[in-house]
Coordinates of N, CA and C in Angstrom, one line a residue:
Chain A
G879 N 119.3 162.6 -33.8 CA 118.6 161.8 -34.8 C 119.2 160.4 -34.9
Q880 N 118.6 159.6 -35.7 CA 119.0 158.2 -35.9 C 119.6 158.0 -37.3
N881 N 120.7 157.3 -37.3 CA 121.4 157.1 -38.6 C 121.8 155.6 -38.7
I882 N 121.3 154.9 -39.6 CA 121.6 153.5 -39.7 C 122.0 153.2 -41.2
D883 N 123.2 152.7 -41.4 CA 123.7 152.7 -42.8 C 124.0 151.2 -43.2
Q884 N 123.6 150.8 -44.3 CA 123.9 149.5 -44.8 C 124.0 149.6 -46.4
P885 N 124.7 148.7 -47.0 CA 124.8 148.8 -48.5 C 123.5 148.5 -49.1
T886 N 123.3 149.1 -50.3 CA 122.0 149.0 -51.0 C 121.8 147.7 -51.6
E887 N 122.9 147.2 -52.3 CA 122.8 145.9 -53.0 C 124.1 145.1 -52.8
M888 N 123.9 143.8 -52.9 CA 125.1 142.9 -52.9 C 124.7 141.7 -53.7
T889 N 125.7 141.1 -54.3 CA 125.5 139.8 -55.1 C 126.5 138.8 -54.6
A890 N 126.1 137.5 -54.8 CA 126.9 136.4 -54.4 C 126.5 135.2 -55.1
T891 N 127.3 134.2 -55.1 CA 127.1 132.9 -55.8 C 126.6 131.9 -54.8
E892 N 125.7 131.0 -55.3 CA 125.2 129.9 -54.5 C 126.3 129.1 -53.9
G893 N 126.2 128.8 -52.6 CA 127.2 128.1 -51.9 C 128.2 128.9 -51.2
A894 N 128.3 130.2 -51.6 CA 129.3 131.1 -51.0 C 128.9 131.6 -49.7
I895 N 129.8 132.5 -49.1 CA 129.5 133.2 -47.8 C 129.4 134.7 -48.2
V896 N 128.4 135.4 -47.5 CA 128.3 136.8 -47.7 C 128.2 137.5 -46.4
Q897 N 128.8 138.7 -46.2 CA 128.7 139.5 -45.0 C 128.0 140.8 -45.3
I898 N 127.0 141.1 -44.6 CA 126.2 142.4 -44.8 C 126.5 143.2 -43.6
N899 N 127.1 144.4 -43.8 CA 127.5 145.3 -42.7 C 126.4 146.3 -42.4
C900 N 126.4 146.7 -41.2 CA 125.5 147.8 -40.8 C 126.2 148.6 -39.7
T901 N 126.2 149.9 -40.0 CA 126.7 150.9 -39.0 C 125.6 151.8 -38.5
Y902 N 125.7 152.2 -37.2 CA 124.6 152.9 -36.7 C 125.1 154.0 -35.7
Q903 N 124.3 155.1 -35.7 CA 124.5 156.1 -34.7 C 123.1 156.5 -34.2
T904 N 122.7 156.1 -33.0 CA 121.4 156.3 -32.5 C 121.5 156.9 -31.1
S905 N 120.4 157.6 -30.7 CA 120.4 158.2 -29.4 C 120.1 157.2 -28.2
G906 N 119.6 156.1 -28.5 CA 119.4 155.0 -27.5 C 119.7 153.7 -28.2
F907 N 120.0 152.7 -27.3 CA 120.3 151.4 -27.9 C 119.8 150.3 -27.0
N908 N 118.9 149.5 -27.5 CA 118.5 148.3 -26.7 C 118.5 147.1 -27.6
G909 N 119.5 147.0 -28.5 CA 119.6 145.8 -29.3 C 119.6 146.1 -30.7
L910 N 120.2 145.2 -31.5 CA 120.2 145.4 -33.0 C 119.6 144.1 -33.6
F911 N 118.7 144.3 -34.5 CA 117.9 143.1 -35.1 C 118.2 143.1 -36.6
W912 N 118.2 141.8 -37.1 CA 118.2 141.6 -38.5 C 117.0 140.9 -38.9
Y913 N 116.4 141.4 -40.0 CA 115.2 140.8 -40.6 C 115.5 140.5 -42.1
Q914 N 114.8 139.5 -42.6 CA 114.8 139.1 -44.0 C 113.4 139.5 -44.5
Q915 N 113.4 140.1 -45.7 CA 112.2 140.4 -46.4 C 112.2 140.0 -47.9
H916 N 111.4 139.1 -48.2 CA 111.2 138.8 -49.7 C 110.2 139.8 -50.2
A917 N 110.3 140.0 -51.5 CA 109.5 141.0 -52.2 C 108.0 140.7 -52.0
G918 N 107.3 141.8 -51.5 CA 105.9 141.6 -51.3 C 105.5 140.9 -50.1
E919 N 106.4 140.5 -49.3 CA 106.1 139.7 -48.0 C 106.5 140.5 -46.8
A920 N 106.1 140.0 -45.6 CA 106.5 140.6 -44.4 C 107.9 140.4 -44.0
P921 N 108.5 141.3 -43.2 CA 109.8 141.0 -42.7 C 109.8 139.8 -41.7
T922 N 110.7 138.9 -41.8 CA 110.8 137.8 -40.8 C 112.1 138.0 -40.0
F923 N 112.0 137.7 -38.7 CA 113.1 137.9 -37.8 C 114.2 136.9 -38.0
L924 N 115.4 137.3 -38.1 CA 116.6 136.4 -38.3 C 117.4 136.2 -37.0
S925 N 117.8 137.4 -36.5 CA 118.8 137.3 -35.4 C 118.8 138.7 -34.7
Y926 N 119.3 138.6 -33.4 CA 119.5 139.9 -32.7 C 120.7 139.8 -31.8
N927 N 121.3 141.0 -31.5 CA 122.4 141.1 -30.6 C 122.1 142.3 -29.6
V928 N 122.3 142.0 -28.4 CA 122.2 143.1 -27.4 C 123.5 143.4 -26.7
L929 N 124.4 142.3 -26.7 CA 125.7 142.4 -26.1 C 126.7 142.2 -27.2
D930 N 127.9 142.7 -27.0 CA 129.0 142.5 -28.0 C 129.3 141.0 -28.3
G931 N 129.6 140.7 -29.5 CA 129.9 139.3 -29.8 C 129.1 138.7 -31.0
L932 N 129.3 137.4 -31.1 CA 128.7 136.7 -32.2 C 127.6 135.8 -31.8
E933 N 126.5 135.9 -32.5 CA 125.3 135.0 -32.2 C 125.2 134.2 -33.5
E934 N 125.1 132.8 -33.3 CA 125.0 131.9 -34.4 C 123.7 131.2 -34.4
K935 N 123.0 131.2 -35.6 CA 121.8 130.4 -35.7 C 121.8 129.7 -37.0
G936 N 122.3 128.5 -37.0 CA 122.3 127.7 -38.3 C 123.2 128.4 -39.3
R937 N 122.7 128.7 -40.5 CA 123.5 129.3 -41.6 C 123.7 130.8 -41.4
F938 N 123.0 131.3 -40.4 CA 123.1 132.8 -40.2 C 123.8 133.1 -38.9
S939 N 124.6 134.1 -38.9 CA 125.3 134.6 -37.7 C 125.2 136.1 -37.7
S940 N 125.2 136.7 -36.5 CA 125.2 138.1 -36.5 C 126.2 138.6 -35.4
F941 N 126.9 139.7 -35.7 CA 128.0 140.2 -34.8 C 127.7 141.6 -34.4
L942 N 128.0 142.0 -33.2 CA 127.8 143.3 -32.7 C 129.0 143.9 -32.0
S943 N 129.4 145.1 -32.3 CA 130.4 145.9 -31.5 C 129.7 147.2 -31.2
R944 N 129.3 147.3 -29.9 CA 128.6 148.5 -29.5 C 129.5 149.7 -29.5
S945 N 130.8 149.5 -29.1 CA 131.7 150.7 -29.1 C 132.0 151.2 -30.5
K946 N 131.9 150.4 -31.5 CA 132.1 150.9 -32.8 C 130.8 151.2 -33.6
G947 N 129.7 150.9 -33.0 CA 128.4 151.1 -33.7 C 128.3 150.3 -34.9
Y948 N 128.6 149.0 -34.8 CA 128.8 148.2 -36.0 C 128.3 146.8 -35.8
S949 N 127.6 146.3 -36.8 CA 127.1 144.9 -36.8 C 127.3 144.3 -38.2
Y950 N 127.3 143.0 -38.3 CA 127.2 142.4 -39.6 C 126.4 141.1 -39.4
L951 N 125.8 140.8 -40.6 CA 125.0 139.5 -40.7 C 125.8 138.7 -41.7
L952 N 126.1 137.4 -41.3 CA 126.9 136.5 -42.1 C 126.0 135.4 -42.5
L953 N 125.9 135.2 -43.8 CA 125.1 134.1 -44.4 C 126.1 133.1 -45.0
K954 N 126.0 131.9 -44.6 CA 126.9 130.8 -45.1 C 126.1 129.9 -46.1
E955 N 126.8 129.2 -46.9 CA 126.2 128.2 -47.8 C 125.0 128.7 -48.5
L956 N 125.2 129.8 -49.1 CA 124.1 130.6 -49.7 C 123.2 129.7 -50.7
Q957 N 121.9 130.0 -50.6 CA 121.0 129.3 -51.5 C 120.2 130.3 -52.2
M958 N 119.6 129.9 -53.3 CA 118.8 130.8 -54.2 C 117.7 131.5 -53.4
K959 N 117.1 130.8 -52.5 CA 116.0 131.3 -51.7 C 116.5 132.4 -50.7
D960 N 117.8 132.6 -50.6 CA 118.3 133.7 -49.7 C 118.3 135.0 -50.4
S961 N 118.0 135.0 -51.7 CA 117.8 136.3 -52.4 C 116.6 137.0 -51.8
A962 N 116.9 138.2 -51.2 CA 115.9 139.0 -50.4 C 116.5 140.3 -50.0
S963 N 115.7 141.1 -49.4 CA 116.2 142.3 -48.7 C 116.5 142.0 -47.3
Y964 N 117.6 142.5 -46.8 CA 118.0 142.2 -45.4 C 118.1 143.6 -44.6
L965 N 117.2 143.7 -43.6 CA 117.0 144.9 -42.9 C 117.8 144.9 -41.6
C966 N 118.6 145.9 -41.3 CA 119.2 146.1 -40.1 C 118.4 147.1 -39.3
A967 N 118.1 146.8 -38.0 CA 117.2 147.7 -37.2 C 117.7 147.8 -35.8
V968 N 117.8 149.0 -35.3 CA 118.2 149.3 -33.9 C 117.0 149.5 -33.1
R969 N 116.9 148.9 -32.0 CA 115.8 149.2 -31.0 C 116.2 150.3 -30.1
G970 N 115.4 151.4 -30.2 CA 115.6 152.5 -29.3 C 115.1 152.4 -27.9
S971 N 115.1 153.5 -27.2 CA 114.8 153.4 -25.8 C 113.3 153.5 -25.5
T972 N 112.5 153.8 -26.5 CA 111.1 154.1 -26.3 C 110.2 153.0 -26.8
L973 N 109.6 152.3 -25.9 CA 108.5 151.3 -26.3 C 108.9 150.3 -27.4
G974 N 110.2 150.0 -27.4 CA 110.7 149.0 -28.3 C 110.7 149.4 -29.7
R975 N 110.6 150.6 -30.0 CA 110.5 151.0 -31.4 C 111.8 150.7 -32.1
L976 N 111.7 150.3 -33.4 CA 112.8 150.0 -34.3 C 113.1 151.1 -35.2
Y977 N 114.4 151.4 -35.4 CA 114.8 152.3 -36.4 C 115.5 151.4 -37.5
F978 N 115.0 151.4 -38.7 CA 115.4 150.6 -39.8 C 116.5 151.3 -40.7
G979 N 117.5 150.5 -41.1 CA 118.3 150.9 -42.2 C 117.5 150.7 -43.5
R980 N 118.0 151.2 -44.6 CA 117.3 151.1 -45.9 C 117.2 149.8 -46.5
G981 N 117.9 148.8 -45.9 CA 117.8 147.4 -46.4 C 118.9 147.2 -47.5
T982 N 119.4 145.9 -47.5 CA 120.4 145.5 -48.5 C 119.8 144.4 -49.3
Q983 N 119.6 144.7 -50.6 CA 119.1 143.7 -51.5 C 120.1 142.7 -52.0
L984 N 120.0 141.5 -51.5 CA 121.0 140.4 -51.9 C 120.4 139.6 -53.0
T985 N 121.3 139.4 -54.0 CA 120.9 138.5 -55.1 C 121.9 137.4 -55.1
V986 N 121.4 136.2 -55.1 CA 122.2 135.0 -55.1 C 122.1 134.3 -56.5
W987 N 123.2 134.2 -57.2 CA 123.3 133.6 -58.5 C 123.6 132.2 -58.5
P988 N 123.1 131.4 -59.5 CA 123.5 129.9 -59.5 C 124.9 129.7 -59.9
Chain B
D104 N 103.9 130.8 -42.3 CA 102.8 131.4 -41.6 C 103.3 132.3 -40.5
T105 N 102.6 133.5 -40.3 CA 103.0 134.3 -39.2 C 101.9 134.3 -38.1
E106 N 102.2 134.7 -36.9 CA 101.2 134.6 -35.8 C 100.5 135.9 -35.7
V107 N 100.9 136.9 -36.5 CA 100.1 138.1 -36.6 C 99.3 138.1 -37.9
T108 N 98.0 138.2 -37.8 CA 97.2 138.1 -38.9 C 96.6 139.4 -39.4
Q109 N 96.8 139.7 -40.6 CA 96.2 141.0 -41.1 C 95.2 140.7 -42.2
T110 N 94.1 141.5 -42.2 CA 93.1 141.4 -43.2 C 92.7 142.8 -43.6
P111 N 92.3 143.0 -44.9 CA 92.5 142.1 -46.0 C 93.9 142.0 -46.5
K112 N 94.2 141.1 -47.3 CA 95.6 141.1 -47.9 C 95.8 142.1 -48.9
H113 N 94.7 142.4 -49.7 CA 94.8 143.4 -50.7 C 93.6 144.3 -50.6
L114 N 93.7 145.6 -50.9 CA 92.6 146.5 -50.8 C 92.8 147.6 -51.8
V115 N 91.8 147.8 -52.7 CA 91.7 148.9 -53.6 C 90.6 149.8 -53.2
M116 N 90.9 151.1 -53.1 CA 89.8 152.0 -52.7 C 90.0 153.3 -53.4
G117 N 88.8 154.0 -53.5 CA 88.9 155.4 -54.1 C 89.2 156.4 -53.0
M118 N 89.5 157.6 -53.5 CA 89.9 158.6 -52.5 C 88.8 159.1 -51.6
T119 N 87.5 158.8 -51.9 CA 86.4 159.2 -51.1 C 85.9 158.1 -50.2
N120 N 86.5 156.9 -50.3 CA 86.0 155.7 -49.6 C 86.5 155.8 -48.1
K121 N 85.8 155.0 -47.3 CA 86.2 154.7 -45.9 C 86.4 153.2 -45.8
K122 N 87.5 152.8 -45.3 CA 87.8 151.4 -45.1 C 88.6 151.2 -43.9
S123 N 88.8 150.0 -43.4 CA 89.6 149.7 -42.2 C 90.5 148.5 -42.5
L124 N 91.7 148.6 -42.0 CA 92.6 147.4 -41.9 C 92.6 146.8 -40.5
K125 N 92.7 145.5 -40.5 CA 92.6 144.8 -39.2 C 93.9 144.0 -39.0
C126 N 94.2 144.0 -37.7 CA 95.4 143.2 -37.3 C 95.0 142.4 -36.0
E127 N 95.4 141.2 -35.9 CA 95.0 140.3 -34.8 C 96.2 139.5 -34.4
Q128 N 96.4 139.4 -33.1 CA 97.5 138.5 -32.5 C 97.0 137.9 -31.2
H129 N 97.3 136.6 -31.0 CA 96.9 136.0 -29.8 C 98.1 135.4 -29.0
M130 N 99.2 136.2 -29.1 CA 100.4 135.8 -28.3 C 100.5 136.5 -27.0
G131 N 99.5 137.3 -26.7 CA 99.6 138.1 -25.4 C 100.5 139.3 -25.4
H132 N 100.9 139.7 -26.7 CA 101.8 140.8 -26.8 C 101.0 142.1 -26.5
R133 N 101.5 143.0 -25.7 CA 100.8 144.2 -25.3 C 101.4 145.5 -26.0
A134 N 102.3 145.3 -26.9 CA 102.8 146.4 -27.7 C 102.5 146.0 -29.1
M135 N 101.8 147.0 -29.8 CA 101.5 146.7 -31.2 C 101.8 147.9 -32.1
Y136 N 102.1 147.7 -33.3 CA 102.7 148.7 -34.2 C 102.0 148.7 -35.6
W137 N 101.9 149.9 -36.1 CA 101.6 150.0 -37.5 C 102.7 150.7 -38.3
Y138 N 103.1 150.1 -39.4 CA 104.1 150.6 -40.3 C 103.5 150.8 -41.7
K139 N 104.1 151.7 -42.4 CA 103.9 151.9 -43.9 C 105.2 151.6 -44.6
Q140 N 105.1 150.8 -45.7 CA 106.3 150.5 -46.5 C 106.0 150.7 -47.9
K141 N 106.8 151.5 -48.5 CA 106.8 151.7 -50.0 C 107.8 150.8 -50.6
A142 N 107.7 150.6 -51.9 CA 108.6 149.6 -52.6 C 110.0 150.0 -52.5
K143 N 110.8 149.0 -52.2 CA 112.3 149.2 -52.1 C 112.7 150.2 -50.9
K144 N 111.8 150.4 -50.0 CA 112.2 151.2 -48.8 C 111.9 150.4 -47.6
P145 N 112.6 150.8 -46.4 CA 112.3 150.1 -45.2 C 110.9 150.5 -44.6
P146 N 110.4 149.7 -43.7 CA 109.2 150.1 -43.0 C 109.3 151.4 -42.3
E147 N 108.3 152.3 -42.3 CA 108.3 153.5 -41.6 C 107.2 153.4 -40.5
L148 N 107.6 153.7 -39.3 CA 106.7 153.6 -38.2 C 105.6 154.7 -38.3
M149 N 104.4 154.2 -38.0 CA 103.2 155.2 -38.0 C 102.8 155.4 -36.5
F150 N 102.4 154.3 -35.9 CA 101.8 154.3 -34.6 C 102.3 153.2 -33.7
V151 N 102.3 153.5 -32.4 CA 102.7 152.4 -31.4 C 101.6 152.4 -30.3
Y152 N 101.1 151.3 -30.0 CA 100.1 151.1 -28.9 C 100.8 150.3 -27.8
S153 N 100.7 150.7 -26.6 CA 101.2 150.0 -25.5 C 100.1 149.8 -24.4
Y154 N 99.7 148.6 -24.1 CA 98.6 148.3 -23.2 C 97.4 149.0 -23.7
E155 N 97.1 148.9 -25.0 CA 95.9 149.4 -25.6 C 95.8 150.9 -25.6
K156 N 96.9 151.6 -25.3 CA 96.9 153.1 -25.3 C 97.8 153.5 -26.4
L157 N 97.4 154.5 -27.1 CA 98.3 155.1 -28.2 C 99.4 155.8 -27.5
S158 N 100.6 155.4 -27.8 CA 101.8 155.9 -27.2 C 102.7 156.7 -28.1
I159 N 102.7 156.4 -29.4 CA 103.5 157.1 -30.4 C 102.6 157.3 -31.6
N160 N 102.6 158.5 -32.1 CA 102.0 158.9 -33.4 C 103.1 159.7 -34.1
E161 N 103.6 159.1 -35.2 CA 104.7 159.7 -35.9 C 104.3 160.8 -36.8
S162 N 103.5 161.7 -36.3 CA 103.0 162.8 -37.1 C 102.3 162.3 -38.4
V163 N 101.4 161.3 -38.2 CA 100.7 160.7 -39.3 C 99.5 161.6 -39.6
P164 N 99.2 161.8 -40.9 CA 98.0 162.6 -41.2 C 96.7 162.0 -40.6
S165 N 95.7 162.9 -40.3 CA 94.5 162.4 -39.6 C 93.6 161.6 -40.5
R166 N 93.9 161.4 -41.8 CA 93.1 160.5 -42.6 C 93.4 159.1 -42.2
F167 N 94.4 158.8 -41.4 CA 94.7 157.5 -40.8 C 94.3 157.6 -39.4
S168 N 93.5 156.7 -38.9 CA 93.0 156.8 -37.6 C 93.1 155.4 -36.9
P169 N 94.1 155.2 -36.0 CA 94.2 153.9 -35.4 C 93.3 153.7 -34.3
E170 N 93.1 152.4 -34.0 CA 92.2 152.0 -32.8 C 92.7 150.7 -32.3
C171 N 92.7 150.6 -31.0 CA 93.0 149.3 -30.3 C 91.9 148.9 -29.4
P172 N 90.9 148.2 -29.9 CA 89.7 147.9 -29.0 C 90.0 146.9 -27.9
N173 N 91.0 146.0 -28.1 CA 91.4 145.1 -27.0 C 92.8 144.7 -27.2
S174 N 93.3 143.8 -26.3 CA 94.7 143.5 -26.3 C 95.1 142.6 -27.5
S175 N 94.2 142.1 -28.3 CA 94.5 141.2 -29.4 C 94.3 141.9 -30.8
L176 N 93.6 143.0 -30.8 CA 93.2 143.6 -32.0 C 93.7 145.0 -32.2
L177 N 94.1 145.3 -33.4 CA 94.5 146.6 -33.8 C 93.9 147.0 -35.1
N178 N 93.3 148.1 -35.2 CA 92.6 148.5 -36.5 C 93.3 149.8 -37.0
L179 N 93.2 150.0 -38.3 CA 93.6 151.3 -38.9 C 92.5 151.7 -39.8
H180 N 91.8 152.8 -39.4 CA 90.7 153.3 -40.2 C 91.2 154.3 -41.2
L181 N 90.7 154.2 -42.4 CA 91.2 155.0 -43.6 C 90.1 155.8 -44.1
H182 N 90.4 157.1 -44.4 CA 89.3 158.0 -45.0 C 90.0 159.1 -45.8
A183 N 89.5 159.3 -47.0 CA 89.9 160.3 -47.8 C 91.4 160.2 -48.1
L184 N 91.9 159.0 -48.5 CA 93.3 158.8 -48.7 C 93.7 159.4 -50.1
Q185 N 95.0 159.6 -50.2 CA 95.6 160.1 -51.4 C 96.3 159.0 -52.2
P186 N 96.6 159.2 -53.5 CA 97.3 158.2 -54.2 C 98.7 157.8 -53.6
E187 N 99.3 158.8 -53.0 CA 100.6 158.5 -52.4 C 100.6 157.7 -51.2
D188 N 99.4 157.4 -50.7 CA 99.2 156.5 -49.6 C 99.2 155.1 -50.0
S189 N 99.2 154.8 -51.3 CA 99.4 153.4 -51.7 C 100.7 152.8 -51.2
A190 N 100.6 151.7 -50.6 CA 101.8 151.1 -49.9 C 101.4 149.8 -49.3
L191 N 102.4 149.1 -48.8 CA 102.1 147.9 -47.9 C 102.1 148.4 -46.5
Y192 N 101.0 148.0 -45.8 CA 100.8 148.4 -44.4 C 101.0 147.2 -43.6
L193 N 102.0 147.3 -42.7 CA 102.4 146.2 -41.8 C 102.0 146.4 -40.4
C194 N 101.5 145.4 -39.8 CA 101.3 145.4 -38.3 C 102.3 144.5 -37.7
A195 N 102.7 144.9 -36.5 CA 103.7 144.1 -35.7 C 103.3 144.1 -34.3
S196 N 103.8 143.1 -33.5 CA 103.6 143.1 -32.1 C 104.8 142.5 -31.4
R197 N 104.9 142.8 -30.1 CA 105.9 142.2 -29.3 C 105.6 142.3 -27.8
P198 N 106.2 141.4 -27.0 CA 105.9 141.6 -25.5 C 106.5 142.9 -25.1
T199 N 106.0 143.5 -24.1 CA 106.5 144.8 -23.6 C 107.8 144.6 -22.8
Q200 N 108.0 143.4 -22.3 CA 109.2 143.2 -21.5 C 110.2 142.3 -22.2
G201 N 111.5 142.5 -21.9 CA 112.5 141.6 -22.5 C 113.0 142.1 -23.8
N202 N 113.8 141.2 -24.5 CA 114.4 141.6 -25.7 C 113.8 140.9 -26.9
Q203 N 112.5 140.5 -26.8 CA 111.9 139.8 -27.9 C 111.8 140.7 -29.1
P204 N 111.9 140.1 -30.3 CA 111.7 140.9 -31.5 C 110.3 141.2 -31.8
Q205 N 110.1 142.1 -32.7 CA 108.7 142.4 -33.2 C 108.4 141.3 -34.2
H206 N 107.2 140.8 -34.1 CA 106.7 139.8 -35.1 C 105.7 140.6 -36.1
F207 N 106.0 140.4 -37.4 CA 105.2 141.2 -38.4 C 104.1 140.3 -39.0
G208 N 103.0 140.9 -39.3 CA 102.0 140.2 -40.1 C 102.4 140.3 -41.6
D209 N 101.6 139.7 -42.4 CA 101.9 139.6 -43.9 C 101.6 140.9 -44.6
G210 N 100.9 141.8 -43.9 CA 100.6 143.1 -44.5 C 99.4 143.2 -45.3
T211 N 98.9 144.4 -45.5 CA 97.8 144.7 -46.5 C 98.4 145.6 -47.6
R212 N 98.2 145.1 -48.8 CA 98.7 145.9 -50.0 C 97.6 146.8 -50.3
L213 N 97.8 148.1 -50.1 CA 96.7 149.1 -50.4 C 97.0 149.9 -51.6
S214 N 96.0 150.0 -52.5 CA 96.1 150.8 -53.7 C 95.0 151.9 -53.7
I215 N 95.3 153.1 -53.8 CA 94.4 154.2 -53.9 C 94.2 154.7 -55.3
L216 N 93.0 154.7 -55.8 CA 92.7 155.1 -57.2 C 92.5 156.5 -57.3

């Protein structure tokens, strides 16, 4: 089976840095993806890792350790608009299907 | 704006109605997906099409019937739905090769009366 675990909720202050962790145990692995989803909207792609290490994209960075089954999404200089659900998803071996974690609801306070 | 277009954005239907959801993309993606998402839950995979052929059906009830008439279009035909089928229905697509992410449409918010 597939098991992807991430915290349910996190809070942070505007301008701060927050790290959202994701651990996974899956039968196949072809990359780990992070999506942002605002309430009632579609998930939007943020970042992905297929090899170990850090990928940086502006205020967002994502890290992967395949040997530990672990990833994190780092958000810097938080803004109010970053309040959203952040979905960790592992791509399996079959037809690019994604296995999603339950999502982490991030609330950014002023 | 997303490059995957879903219509309608909202749909209210009775349990005896027949309706269809439509998804369109012109990015040349040959893998297309239907997901169902309930509030505060992650998307749940329903169907996967690869090169216009149904490749994965996640044991979805037959009241949901997918169709892929060409490489740009994906439909989801609905018939005799239940109140618990009320959800956000998301379509996604991606190229079949490489590590490209899935691109999601804005979804159809479906309510069953």
